[in-house]
Amino acid sequence: MRNGTAITEFILLGFPDIQGLQALLFIVIFLIYILTLSGNGLIIFIVWVEPKLQTPMYFFLCNLAFLEIWYTTTVIPKLLETFVVPKTVICTACCLLQAFFHFFLGTTEFLILGTMSFDRYLAICKPLRYPTIMTSNLCMQLALSSWLAGFTIVFCQTMLLVQLPFCGNNVINHFYCDVGPILKAACADTSILEILGLLATILVIPGSLLFTVISYIYILSTILRIPSATGRQKAFSTCASHLTVVSLLYGAVLFMYLRPTAHSSSKINKVVSVLNTILTPLLNPFIYTIRNKEVKGALGKAMTCPKAHLAK
């Protein structure tokens, strides 16, 4: 135990080195937040109303879009507050709650992306058996398992975290409640939590990445055996969007977590966190729809339906 006054709140520094740009960044990030909510919400709406899109691939995409909405909502409102108030304060309970949802949703995202790679593997490598294997029941079980696994992994650690007394430095040099600074503020031994966190990180990030890489090795080997160039292009286009999102997410996370500690920088970590928590959720709807004729067609149909009803 360390002597000190018990902490009842944490202070989020955000980006203290951008004096004079707060108003501009507030507007930009607020617009990004609105676009993120609109884009991901639109994906869910289109898949819901268009029967042709009610397939396993779009079912998992809806899960991802729903997750991204809440993932950004967990972080961005407090980030916007750092631009308009001199000192951004968050109560200890609220900070722990934000940390829980941030890592719960982040963990679930890796698991859902892994599930989507398995879906693409079956669709391309086992096309004849795909409809009988990837049934609606299996889709629901895989999605529910991803959510429950993400929840369980983070909830168990959070239950240990909330029992710690806090009396150290309550200033968090970040724009959200990261676990590292929270543990540094604890007045008790945190080695067990650090070990559990490391094990969970290894299980989720490299584990899901390995699963995705193996799936795409089989996918690429199958695509290369397709005799026609048109067939190869069509097969690859069905997983190109998912591969792009996976590359963005894992690239940023691996850069942040696998760098040597001696070369770590809070500024770089915050920039990479912006990519994960703000830009990737914004780009996902565009990545999945920009070259997708099915979604474009469904979007056009959804936009013309109200006019058709008015004409009637």
PDB file of C-alpha atoms in Angstrom:
ATOM      1  CA  MET A   1       0.000   0.000   0.000  1.00  0.00           C
ATOM      2  CA  ARG A   2       1.097   3.554  -0.749  1.00  0.00           C
ATOM      3  CA  ASN A   3       0.152   6.463   1.458  1.00  0.00           C
ATOM      4  CA  GLY A   4      -1.926   9.202  -0.146  1.00  0.00           C
ATOM      5  CA  THR A   5      -5.341  10.756  -0.516  1.00  0.00           C
ATOM      6  CA  ALA A   6      -7.965   8.505  -2.074  1.00  0.00           C
ATOM      7  CA  ILE A   7      -8.748   9.413  -5.681  1.00  0.00           C
ATOM      8  CA  THR A   8     -12.373  10.216  -6.459  1.00  0.00           C
ATOM      9  CA  GLU A   9     -11.812  11.502  -9.997  1.00  0.00           C
ATOM     10  CA  PHE A  10      -9.369  11.392 -12.884  1.00  0.00           C
ATOM     11  CA  ILE A  11      -8.225  14.235 -15.147  1.00  0.00           C
ATOM     12  CA  LEU A  12      -8.001  13.591 -18.900  1.00  0.00           C
ATOM     13  CA  LEU A  13      -5.353  15.715 -20.587  1.00  0.00           C
ATOM     14  CA  GLY A  14      -6.482  14.998 -24.138  1.00  0.00           C
ATOM     15  CA  PHE A  15      -4.208  16.919 -26.547  1.00  0.00           C
ATOM     16  CA  PRO A  16      -2.612  19.729 -24.507  1.00  0.00           C
ATOM     17  CA  ASP A  17      -0.096  20.642 -27.246  1.00  0.00           C
ATOM     18  CA  ILE A  18      -2.639  21.941 -29.763  1.00  0.00           C
ATOM     19  CA  GLN A  19      -3.297  25.366 -28.312  1.00  0.00           C
ATOM     20  CA  GLY A  20      -5.373  27.489 -30.691  1.00  0.00           C
ATOM     21  CA  LEU A  21      -6.764  24.512 -32.636  1.00  0.00           C
ATOM     22  CA  GLN A  22      -9.352  23.344 -30.109  1.00  0.00           C
ATOM     23  CA  ALA A  23     -12.347  24.889 -31.890  1.00  0.00           C
ATOM     24  CA  LEU A  24     -11.319  23.506 -35.282  1.00  0.00           C
ATOM     25  CA  LEU A  25     -10.643  20.013 -33.924  1.00  0.00           C
ATOM     26  CA  PHE A  26     -13.932  20.065 -32.019  1.00  0.00           C
ATOM     27  CA  ILE A  27     -15.840  20.774 -35.240  1.00  0.00           C
ATOM     28  CA  VAL A  28     -13.894  18.209 -37.285  1.00  0.00           C
ATOM     29  CA  ILE A  29     -14.213  15.387 -34.749  1.00  0.00           C
ATOM     30  CA  PHE A  30     -17.863  16.208 -34.088  1.00  0.00           C
ATOM     31  CA  LEU A  31     -18.604  15.954 -37.825  1.00  0.00           C
ATOM     32  CA  ILE A  32     -16.650  12.696 -38.005  1.00  0.00           C
ATOM     33  CA  TYR A  33     -18.723  11.377 -35.101  1.00  0.00           C
ATOM     34  CA  ILE A  34     -21.988  12.287 -36.843  1.00  0.00           C
ATOM     35  CA  LEU A  35     -20.790  10.684 -40.096  1.00  0.00           C
ATOM     36  CA  THR A  36     -19.735   7.553 -38.204  1.00  0.00           C
ATOM     37  CA  LEU A  37     -23.143   7.202 -36.553  1.00  0.00           C
ATOM     38  CA  SER A  38     -24.933   7.916 -39.835  1.00  0.00           C
ATOM     39  CA  GLY A  39     -22.783   5.613 -41.974  1.00  0.00           C
ATOM     40  CA  ASN A  40     -22.889   2.615 -39.664  1.00  0.00           C
ATOM     41  CA  GLY A  41     -26.561   3.197 -38.886  1.00  0.00           C
ATOM     42  CA  LEU A  42     -27.297   3.323 -42.616  1.00  0.00           C
ATOM     43  CA  ILE A  43     -25.614  -0.044 -43.135  1.00  0.00           C
ATOM     44  CA  ILE A  44     -27.805  -1.607 -40.446  1.00  0.00           C
ATOM     45  CA  PHE A  45     -30.916  -0.003 -41.945  1.00  0.00           C
ATOM     46  CA  ILE A  46     -30.159  -1.114 -45.520  1.00  0.00           C
ATOM     47  CA  VAL A  47     -29.468  -4.718 -44.515  1.00  0.00           C
ATOM     48  CA  TRP A  48     -32.615  -4.730 -42.377  1.00  0.00           C
ATOM     49  CA  VAL A  49     -34.948  -3.540 -45.171  1.00  0.00           C
ATOM     50  CA  GLU A  50     -33.327  -5.293 -48.162  1.00  0.00           C
ATOM     51  CA  PRO A  51     -34.010  -9.082 -48.260  1.00  0.00           C
ATOM     52  CA  LYS A  52     -31.183  -9.687 -50.753  1.00  0.00           C
ATOM     53  CA  LEU A  53     -28.660  -8.453 -48.191  1.00  0.00           C
ATOM     54  CA  GLN A  54     -29.864 -10.698 -45.383  1.00  0.00           C
ATOM     55  CA  THR A  55     -26.964 -13.118 -45.762  1.00  0.00           C
ATOM     56  CA  PRO A  56     -24.282 -14.240 -43.287  1.00  0.00           C
ATOM     57  CA  MET A  57     -21.705 -11.743 -44.598  1.00  0.00           C
ATOM     58  CA  TYR A  58     -24.027  -8.759 -44.099  1.00  0.00           C
ATOM     59  CA  PHE A  59     -25.303 -10.117 -40.795  1.00  0.00           C
ATOM     60  CA  PHE A  60     -21.758  -9.983 -39.408  1.00  0.00           C
ATOM     61  CA  LEU A  61     -21.268  -6.586 -41.042  1.00  0.00           C
ATOM     62  CA  CYS A  62     -24.308  -5.316 -39.128  1.00  0.00           C
ATOM     63  CA  ASN A  63     -22.769  -6.594 -35.899  1.00  0.00           C
ATOM     64  CA  LEU A  64     -19.589  -4.717 -36.746  1.00  0.00           C
ATOM     65  CA  ALA A  65     -21.510  -1.533 -37.616  1.00  0.00           C
ATOM     66  CA  PHE A  66     -23.525  -1.727 -34.381  1.00  0.00           C
ATOM     67  CA  LEU A  67     -20.295  -2.211 -32.418  1.00  0.00           C
ATOM     68  CA  GLU A  68     -18.604   0.749 -34.105  1.00  0.00           C
ATOM     69  CA  ILE A  69     -21.479   3.053 -33.165  1.00  0.00           C
ATOM     70  CA  TRP A  70     -21.052   2.304 -29.465  1.00  0.00           C
ATOM     71  CA  TYR A  71     -17.260   2.075 -29.657  1.00  0.00           C
ATOM     72  CA  THR A  72     -17.004   5.667 -30.839  1.00  0.00           C
ATOM     73  CA  THR A  73     -19.767   6.806 -28.483  1.00  0.00           C
ATOM     74  CA  THR A  74     -17.742   5.477 -25.560  1.00  0.00           C
ATOM     75  CA  VAL A  75     -14.803   7.776 -26.339  1.00  0.00           C
ATOM     76  CA  ILE A  76     -15.679  10.739 -28.567  1.00  0.00           C
ATOM     77  CA  PRO A  77     -18.073  12.703 -26.269  1.00  0.00           C
ATOM     78  CA  LYS A  78     -15.400  12.922 -23.574  1.00  0.00           C
ATOM     79  CA  LEU A  79     -12.763  13.733 -26.193  1.00  0.00           C
ATOM     80  CA  LEU A  80     -14.902  16.640 -27.421  1.00  0.00           C
ATOM     81  CA  GLU A  81     -15.140  17.887 -23.842  1.00  0.00           C
ATOM     82  CA  THR A  82     -11.340  18.166 -23.650  1.00  0.00           C
ATOM     83  CA  PHE A  83     -11.495  20.802 -26.398  1.00  0.00           C
ATOM     84  CA  VAL A  84     -14.028  23.086 -24.672  1.00  0.00           C
ATOM     85  CA  VAL A  85     -13.188  22.973 -20.966  1.00  0.00           C
ATOM     86  CA  PRO A  86      -9.873  23.866 -19.278  1.00  0.00           C
ATOM     87  CA  LYS A  87      -9.811  20.642 -17.230  1.00  0.00           C
ATOM     88  CA  THR A  88     -11.678  17.508 -18.218  1.00  0.00           C
ATOM     89  CA  VAL A  89     -12.684  15.631 -15.067  1.00  0.00           C
ATOM     90  CA  ILE A  90     -14.245  12.177 -14.935  1.00  0.00           C
ATOM     91  CA  CYS A  91     -15.297  10.408 -11.745  1.00  0.00           C
ATOM     92  CA  THR A  92     -13.481   7.216 -10.825  1.00  0.00           C
ATOM     93  CA  ALA A  93     -16.536   5.002 -11.370  1.00  0.00           C
ATOM     94  CA  CYS A  94     -17.224   6.666 -14.738  1.00  0.00           C
ATOM     95  CA  CYS A  95     -13.597   6.249 -15.744  1.00  0.00           C
ATOM     96  CA  LEU A  96     -13.646   2.539 -14.926  1.00  0.00           C
ATOM     97  CA  LEU A  97     -16.944   2.174 -16.780  1.00  0.00           C
ATOM     98  CA  GLN A  98     -15.544   3.895 -19.861  1.00  0.00           C
ATOM     99  CA  ALA A  99     -12.448   1.690 -19.746  1.00  0.00           C
ATOM    100  CA  PHE A 100     -14.648  -1.411 -19.491  1.00  0.00           C
ATOM    101  CA  PHE A 101     -16.811  -0.544 -22.512  1.00  0.00           C
ATOM    102  CA  HIS A 102     -13.839   0.639 -24.543  1.00  0.00           C
ATOM    103  CA  PHE A 103     -11.926  -2.621 -24.105  1.00  0.00           C
ATOM    104  CA  PHE A 104     -15.040  -4.825 -24.189  1.00  0.00           C
ATOM    105  CA  LEU A 105     -16.089  -3.404 -27.561  1.00  0.00           C
ATOM    106  CA  GLY A 106     -12.503  -3.356 -28.836  1.00  0.00           C
ATOM    107  CA  THR A 107     -12.009  -7.011 -27.907  1.00  0.00           C
ATOM    108  CA  THR A 108     -15.321  -7.982 -29.490  1.00  0.00           C
ATOM    109  CA  GLU A 109     -14.320  -6.203 -32.708  1.00  0.00           C
ATOM    110  CA  PHE A 110     -11.279  -8.456 -33.115  1.00  0.00           C
ATOM    111  CA  LEU A 111     -13.426 -11.532 -32.519  1.00  0.00           C
ATOM    112  CA  ILE A 112     -16.107 -10.434 -34.995  1.00  0.00           C
ATOM    113  CA  LEU A 113     -13.477  -9.714 -37.654  1.00  0.00           C
ATOM    114  CA  GLY A 114     -12.084 -13.203 -37.041  1.00  0.00           C
ATOM    115  CA  THR A 115     -15.586 -14.633 -37.454  1.00  0.00           C
ATOM    116  CA  MET A 116     -16.000 -12.698 -40.699  1.00  0.00           C
ATOM    117  CA  SER A 117     -12.749 -14.201 -42.033  1.00  0.00           C
ATOM    118  CA  PHE A 118     -14.123 -17.667 -41.226  1.00  0.00           C
ATOM    119  CA  ASP A 119     -17.302 -16.786 -43.117  1.00  0.00           C
ATOM    120  CA  ARG A 120     -15.254 -15.677 -46.159  1.00  0.00           C
ATOM    121  CA  TYR A 121     -13.203 -18.893 -45.934  1.00  0.00           C
ATOM    122  CA  LEU A 122     -16.328 -21.039 -46.114  1.00  0.00           C
ATOM    123  CA  ALA A 123     -17.879 -18.952 -48.892  1.00  0.00           C
ATOM    124  CA  ILE A 124     -14.806 -19.171 -51.158  1.00  0.00           C
ATOM    125  CA  CYS A 125     -13.197 -22.481 -50.197  1.00  0.00           C
ATOM    126  CA  LYS A 126     -16.412 -24.468 -49.565  1.00  0.00           C
ATOM    127  CA  PRO A 127     -18.947 -22.786 -51.887  1.00  0.00           C
ATOM    128  CA  LEU A 128     -21.170 -25.841 -52.377  1.00  0.00           C
ATOM    129  CA  ARG A 129     -21.416 -26.610 -48.668  1.00  0.00           C
ATOM    130  CA  TYR A 130     -21.533 -22.969 -47.573  1.00  0.00           C
ATOM    131  CA  PRO A 131     -25.366 -22.627 -47.447  1.00  0.00           C
ATOM    132  CA  THR A 132     -25.714 -25.783 -45.358  1.00  0.00           C
ATOM    133  CA  ILE A 133     -22.848 -24.938 -42.995  1.00  0.00           C
ATOM    134  CA  MET A 134     -23.352 -21.191 -42.452  1.00  0.00           C
ATOM    135  CA  THR A 135     -26.988 -21.375 -41.415  1.00  0.00           C
ATOM    136  CA  SER A 136     -28.831 -18.589 -39.632  1.00  0.00           C
ATOM    137  CA  ASN A 137     -28.493 -20.506 -36.354  1.00  0.00           C
ATOM    138  CA  LEU A 138     -24.716 -20.821 -36.750  1.00  0.00           C
ATOM    139  CA  CYS A 139     -24.446 -17.137 -37.655  1.00  0.00           C
ATOM    140  CA  MET A 140     -26.316 -16.203 -34.503  1.00  0.00           C
ATOM    141  CA  GLN A 141     -24.182 -18.543 -32.387  1.00  0.00           C
ATOM    142  CA  LEU A 142     -20.920 -17.172 -33.813  1.00  0.00           C
ATOM    143  CA  ALA A 143     -21.966 -13.553 -33.321  1.00  0.00           C
ATOM    144  CA  LEU A 144     -23.282 -14.188 -29.815  1.00  0.00           C
ATOM    145  CA  SER A 145     -20.106 -16.094 -28.918  1.00  0.00           C
ATOM    146  CA  SER A 146     -17.982 -13.144 -30.053  1.00  0.00           C
ATOM    147  CA  TRP A 147     -19.961 -10.706 -27.910  1.00  0.00           C
ATOM    148  CA  LEU A 148     -20.012 -13.008 -24.871  1.00  0.00           C
ATOM    149  CA  ALA A 149     -16.302 -13.823 -25.136  1.00  0.00           C
ATOM    150  CA  GLY A 150     -15.386 -10.147 -25.392  1.00  0.00           C
ATOM    151  CA  PHE A 151     -17.608  -9.314 -22.455  1.00  0.00           C
ATOM    152  CA  THR A 152     -16.275 -12.142 -20.270  1.00  0.00           C
ATOM    153  CA  ILE A 153     -12.600 -11.439 -20.968  1.00  0.00           C
ATOM    154  CA  VAL A 154     -12.885  -7.766 -20.025  1.00  0.00           C
ATOM    155  CA  PHE A 155     -15.520  -8.098 -17.293  1.00  0.00           C
ATOM    156  CA  CYS A 156     -13.385 -10.493 -15.226  1.00  0.00           C
ATOM    157  CA  GLN A 157     -10.473  -8.064 -15.269  1.00  0.00           C
ATOM    158  CA  THR A 158     -12.735  -5.096 -14.545  1.00  0.00           C
ATOM    159  CA  MET A 159     -14.120  -6.808 -11.440  1.00  0.00           C
ATOM    160  CA  LEU A 160     -10.580  -7.035 -10.083  1.00  0.00           C
ATOM    161  CA  LEU A 161      -9.836  -3.468 -11.154  1.00  0.00           C
ATOM    162  CA  VAL A 162     -12.798  -1.892  -9.333  1.00  0.00           C
ATOM    163  CA  GLN A 163     -11.668  -3.444  -6.044  1.00  0.00           C
ATOM    164  CA  LEU A 164      -8.355  -1.569  -6.107  1.00  0.00           C
ATOM    165  CA  PRO A 165      -7.876   1.568  -3.994  1.00  0.00           C
ATOM    166  CA  PHE A 166      -6.590   4.578  -5.907  1.00  0.00           C
ATOM    167  CA  CYS A 167      -4.340   7.187  -4.323  1.00  0.00           C
ATOM    168  CA  GLY A 168      -1.606   7.896  -6.869  1.00  0.00           C
ATOM    169  CA  ASN A 169      -1.395  10.329  -9.769  1.00  0.00           C
ATOM    170  CA  ASN A 170      -4.904  10.948 -11.102  1.00  0.00           C
ATOM    171  CA  VAL A 171      -3.803  12.656 -14.336  1.00  0.00           C
ATOM    172  CA  ILE A 172      -4.274  10.513 -17.453  1.00  0.00           C
ATOM    173  CA  ASN A 173      -2.251  11.701 -20.436  1.00  0.00           C
ATOM    174  CA  HIS A 174      -4.835  10.479 -22.915  1.00  0.00           C
ATOM    175  CA  PHE A 175      -8.271  11.385 -24.250  1.00  0.00           C
ATOM    176  CA  TYR A 176      -9.951   8.360 -22.650  1.00  0.00           C
ATOM    177  CA  CYS A 177      -9.471   6.216 -19.551  1.00  0.00           C
ATOM    178  CA  ASP A 178      -6.705   3.839 -20.563  1.00  0.00           C
ATOM    179  CA  VAL A 179      -5.948   0.932 -18.239  1.00  0.00           C
ATOM    180  CA  GLY A 180      -2.215   1.675 -17.933  1.00  0.00           C
ATOM    181  CA  PRO A 181      -2.563   5.051 -16.170  1.00  0.00           C
ATOM    182  CA  ILE A 182      -5.402   3.682 -14.029  1.00  0.00           C
ATOM    183  CA  LEU A 183      -3.185   0.870 -12.771  1.00  0.00           C
ATOM    184  CA  LYS A 184      -0.387   3.343 -12.021  1.00  0.00           C
ATOM    185  CA  ALA A 185      -2.783   5.260  -9.775  1.00  0.00           C
ATOM    186  CA  ALA A 186      -3.604   2.152  -7.724  1.00  0.00           C
ATOM    187  CA  CYS A 187      -2.367   1.878  -4.132  1.00  0.00           C
ATOM    188  CA  ALA A 188      -2.097  -1.908  -4.214  1.00  0.00           C
ATOM    189  CA  ASP A 189      -0.199  -4.619  -6.067  1.00  0.00           C
ATOM    190  CA  THR A 190      -1.443  -4.772  -9.667  1.00  0.00           C
ATOM    191  CA  SER A 191       0.806  -7.580 -10.921  1.00  0.00           C
ATOM    192  CA  ILE A 192      -2.069 -10.069 -11.235  1.00  0.00           C
ATOM    193  CA  LEU A 193      -4.106  -7.632 -13.317  1.00  0.00           C
ATOM    194  CA  GLU A 194      -1.095  -6.865 -15.498  1.00  0.00           C
ATOM    195  CA  ILE A 195      -0.498 -10.574 -16.128  1.00  0.00           C
ATOM    196  CA  LEU A 196      -4.171 -11.179 -16.916  1.00  0.00           C
ATOM    197  CA  GLY A 197      -4.188  -8.187 -19.239  1.00  0.00           C
ATOM    198  CA  LEU A 198      -1.108  -9.475 -21.056  1.00  0.00           C
ATOM    199  CA  LEU A 199      -2.617 -12.955 -21.434  1.00  0.00           C
ATOM    200  CA  ALA A 200      -5.892 -11.510 -22.707  1.00  0.00           C
ATOM    201  CA  THR A 201      -4.039  -9.303 -25.192  1.00  0.00           C
ATOM    202  CA  ILE A 202      -2.037 -12.267 -26.507  1.00  0.00           C
ATOM    203  CA  LEU A 203      -5.164 -14.406 -26.739  1.00  0.00           C
ATOM    204  CA  VAL A 204      -7.270 -11.818 -28.544  1.00  0.00           C
ATOM    205  CA  ILE A 205      -4.948  -9.822 -30.814  1.00  0.00           C
ATOM    206  CA  PRO A 206      -2.255 -12.270 -32.037  1.00  0.00           C
ATOM    207  CA  GLY A 207      -4.726 -15.144 -31.655  1.00  0.00           C
ATOM    208  CA  SER A 208      -7.421 -13.623 -33.860  1.00  0.00           C
ATOM    209  CA  LEU A 209      -4.775 -12.316 -36.260  1.00  0.00           C
ATOM    210  CA  LEU A 210      -3.294 -15.810 -36.655  1.00  0.00           C
ATOM    211  CA  PHE A 211      -6.768 -17.221 -37.277  1.00  0.00           C
ATOM    212  CA  THR A 212      -7.430 -14.528 -39.900  1.00  0.00           C
ATOM    213  CA  VAL A 213      -4.063 -15.059 -41.609  1.00  0.00           C
ATOM    214  CA  ILE A 214      -4.618 -18.830 -41.832  1.00  0.00           C
ATOM    215  CA  SER A 215      -8.114 -18.256 -43.250  1.00  0.00           C
ATOM    216  CA  TYR A 216      -6.753 -15.920 -45.922  1.00  0.00           C
ATOM    217  CA  ILE A 217      -3.936 -18.309 -46.833  1.00  0.00           C
ATOM    218  CA  TYR A 218      -6.590 -20.882 -47.719  1.00  0.00           C
ATOM    219  CA  ILE A 219      -8.708 -18.215 -49.428  1.00  0.00           C
ATOM    220  CA  LEU A 220      -5.834 -16.957 -51.606  1.00  0.00           C
ATOM    221  CA  SER A 221      -4.727 -20.484 -52.513  1.00  0.00           C
ATOM    222  CA  THR A 222      -8.298 -21.253 -53.607  1.00  0.00           C
ATOM    223  CA  ILE A 223      -8.617 -18.020 -55.594  1.00  0.00           C
ATOM    224  CA  LEU A 224      -5.339 -18.667 -57.435  1.00  0.00           C
ATOM    225  CA  ARG A 225      -6.664 -22.047 -58.565  1.00  0.00           C
ATOM    226  CA  ILE A 226      -9.691 -20.472 -60.256  1.00  0.00           C
ATOM    227  CA  PRO A 227      -9.011 -20.771 -64.015  1.00  0.00           C
ATOM    228  CA  SER A 228     -10.642 -17.538 -65.253  1.00  0.00           C
ATOM    229  CA  ALA A 229      -9.397 -14.043 -64.418  1.00  0.00           C
ATOM    230  CA  THR A 230     -12.974 -12.845 -64.038  1.00  0.00           C
ATOM    231  CA  GLY A 231     -13.692 -15.593 -61.517  1.00  0.00           C
ATOM    232  CA  ARG A 232     -10.570 -14.750 -59.526  1.00  0.00           C
ATOM    233  CA  GLN A 233     -11.451 -11.058 -59.481  1.00  0.00           C
ATOM    234  CA  LYS A 234     -15.028 -11.756 -58.411  1.00  0.00           C
ATOM    235  CA  ALA A 235     -13.916 -14.100 -55.621  1.00  0.00           C
ATOM    236  CA  PHE A 236     -11.309 -11.678 -54.318  1.00  0.00           C
ATOM    237  CA  SER A 237     -13.738  -8.734 -54.401  1.00  0.00           C
ATOM    238  CA  THR A 238     -15.986 -10.486 -51.873  1.00  0.00           C
ATOM    239  CA  CYS A 239     -13.245 -10.347 -49.219  1.00  0.00           C
ATOM    240  CA  ALA A 240     -11.288  -7.243 -50.282  1.00  0.00           C
ATOM    241  CA  SER A 241     -13.274  -4.924 -47.993  1.00  0.00           C
ATOM    242  CA  HIS A 242     -12.815  -7.172 -44.980  1.00  0.00           C
ATOM    243  CA  LEU A 243      -9.109  -7.524 -45.713  1.00  0.00           C
ATOM    244  CA  THR A 244      -8.746  -3.731 -45.885  1.00  0.00           C
ATOM    245  CA  VAL A 245     -10.444  -3.210 -42.512  1.00  0.00           C
ATOM    246  CA  VAL A 246      -8.375  -5.989 -40.929  1.00  0.00           C
ATOM    247  CA  SER A 247      -5.151  -4.452 -42.256  1.00  0.00           C
ATOM    248  CA  LEU A 248      -6.029  -1.008 -40.870  1.00  0.00           C
ATOM    249  CA  LEU A 249      -7.037  -2.271 -37.431  1.00  0.00           C
ATOM    250  CA  TYR A 250      -4.283  -4.815 -36.838  1.00  0.00           C
ATOM    251  CA  GLY A 251      -1.633  -2.567 -38.370  1.00  0.00           C
ATOM    252  CA  ALA A 252      -2.419   0.255 -35.950  1.00  0.00           C
ATOM    253  CA  VAL A 253      -2.753  -1.992 -32.906  1.00  0.00           C
ATOM    254  CA  LEU A 254       0.415  -3.978 -33.583  1.00  0.00           C
ATOM    255  CA  PHE A 255       2.340  -0.751 -34.146  1.00  0.00           C
ATOM    256  CA  MET A 256       1.144   0.576 -30.787  1.00  0.00           C
ATOM    257  CA  TYR A 257       1.633  -2.558 -28.680  1.00  0.00           C
ATOM    258  CA  LEU A 258       4.680  -4.202 -30.233  1.00  0.00           C
ATOM    259  CA  ARG A 259       7.004  -1.190 -30.202  1.00  0.00           C
ATOM    260  CA  PRO A 260       9.837  -1.335 -27.639  1.00  0.00           C
ATOM    261  CA  THR A 261       9.045   0.541 -24.434  1.00  0.00           C
ATOM    262  CA  ALA A 262      12.113   2.712 -24.862  1.00  0.00           C
ATOM    263  CA  HIS A 263      10.657   4.047 -28.118  1.00  0.00           C
ATOM    264  CA  SER A 264       7.110   4.470 -26.857  1.00  0.00           C
ATOM    265  CA  SER A 265       5.591   7.928 -26.886  1.00  0.00           C
ATOM    266  CA  SER A 266       2.311   9.116 -25.444  1.00  0.00           C
ATOM    267  CA  LYS A 267       1.849  11.394 -28.471  1.00  0.00           C
ATOM    268  CA  ILE A 268       2.286   8.507 -30.916  1.00  0.00           C
ATOM    269  CA  ASN A 269      -0.001   6.295 -28.835  1.00  0.00           C
ATOM    270  CA  LYS A 270      -2.702   8.966 -28.893  1.00  0.00           C
ATOM    271  CA  VAL A 271      -2.398   9.406 -32.650  1.00  0.00           C
ATOM    272  CA  VAL A 272      -2.699   5.637 -33.203  1.00  0.00           C
ATOM    273  CA  SER A 273      -5.649   5.560 -30.783  1.00  0.00           C
ATOM    274  CA  VAL A 274      -7.336   8.250 -32.887  1.00  0.00           C
ATOM    275  CA  LEU A 275      -6.955   5.946 -35.895  1.00  0.00           C
ATOM    276  CA  ASN A 276      -8.567   3.029 -34.035  1.00  0.00           C
ATOM    277  CA  THR A 277     -11.336   4.844 -32.203  1.00  0.00           C
ATOM    278  CA  ILE A 278     -12.260   7.585 -34.684  1.00  0.00           C
ATOM    279  CA  LEU A 279     -11.026   7.048 -38.239  1.00  0.00           C
ATOM    280  CA  THR A 280     -11.498   3.275 -38.618  1.00  0.00           C
ATOM    281  CA  PRO A 281     -15.173   3.341 -37.499  1.00  0.00           C
ATOM    282  CA  LEU A 282     -15.699   6.239 -39.924  1.00  0.00           C
ATOM    283  CA  LEU A 283     -14.046   4.460 -42.849  1.00  0.00           C
ATOM    284  CA  ASN A 284     -15.690   1.058 -42.353  1.00  0.00           C
ATOM    285  CA  PRO A 285     -19.041   1.989 -43.975  1.00  0.00           C
ATOM    286  CA  PHE A 286     -17.241   3.514 -46.981  1.00  0.00           C
ATOM    287  CA  ILE A 287     -14.838   0.581 -47.333  1.00  0.00           C
ATOM    288  CA  TYR A 288     -17.674  -1.945 -47.328  1.00  0.00           C
ATOM    289  CA  THR A 289     -19.932  -0.002 -49.707  1.00  0.00           C
ATOM    290  CA  ILE A 290     -17.725   1.966 -52.110  1.00  0.00           C
ATOM    291  CA  ARG A 291     -17.189  -1.007 -54.472  1.00  0.00           C
ATOM    292  CA  ASN A 292     -20.142  -3.110 -53.387  1.00  0.00           C
ATOM    293  CA  LYS A 293     -22.793  -3.160 -56.093  1.00  0.00           C
ATOM    294  CA  GLU A 294     -25.299  -4.986 -53.877  1.00  0.00           C
ATOM    295  CA  VAL A 295     -25.176  -2.324 -51.153  1.00  0.00           C
ATOM    296  CA  LYS A 296     -25.215   0.496 -53.715  1.00  0.00           C
ATOM    297  CA  GLY A 297     -28.275  -1.029 -55.362  1.00  0.00           C
ATOM    298  CA  ALA A 298     -30.030  -1.493 -52.036  1.00  0.00           C
ATOM    299  CA  LEU A 299     -29.174   2.088 -51.046  1.00  0.00           C
ATOM    300  CA  GLY A 300     -30.566   3.434 -54.305  1.00  0.00           C
ATOM    301  CA  LYS A 301     -33.694   1.351 -53.874  1.00  0.00           C
ATOM    302  CA  ALA A 302     -34.154   2.576 -50.294  1.00  0.00           C
ATOM    303  CA  MET A 303     -33.811   6.183 -51.442  1.00  0.00           C
ATOM    304  CA  THR A 304     -36.342   5.820 -54.270  1.00  0.00           C
ATOM    305  CA  CYS A 305     -38.938   3.868 -52.268  1.00  0.00           C
ATOM    306  CA  PRO A 306     -40.281   6.948 -50.410  1.00  0.00           C
ATOM    307  CA  LYS A 307     -40.751   8.709 -53.767  1.00  0.00           C
ATOM    308  CA  ALA A 308     -42.569   5.694 -55.121  1.00  0.00           C
ATOM    309  CA  HIS A 309     -44.892   5.679 -52.119  1.00  0.00           C
ATOM    310  CA  LEU A 310     -45.560   9.385 -52.541  1.00  0.00           C
ATOM    311  CA  ALA A 311     -46.408   8.836 -56.215  1.00  0.00           C
ATOM    312  CA  LYS A 312     -48.943   6.244 -55.196  1.00  0.00           C
TER     313      LYS A 312
END
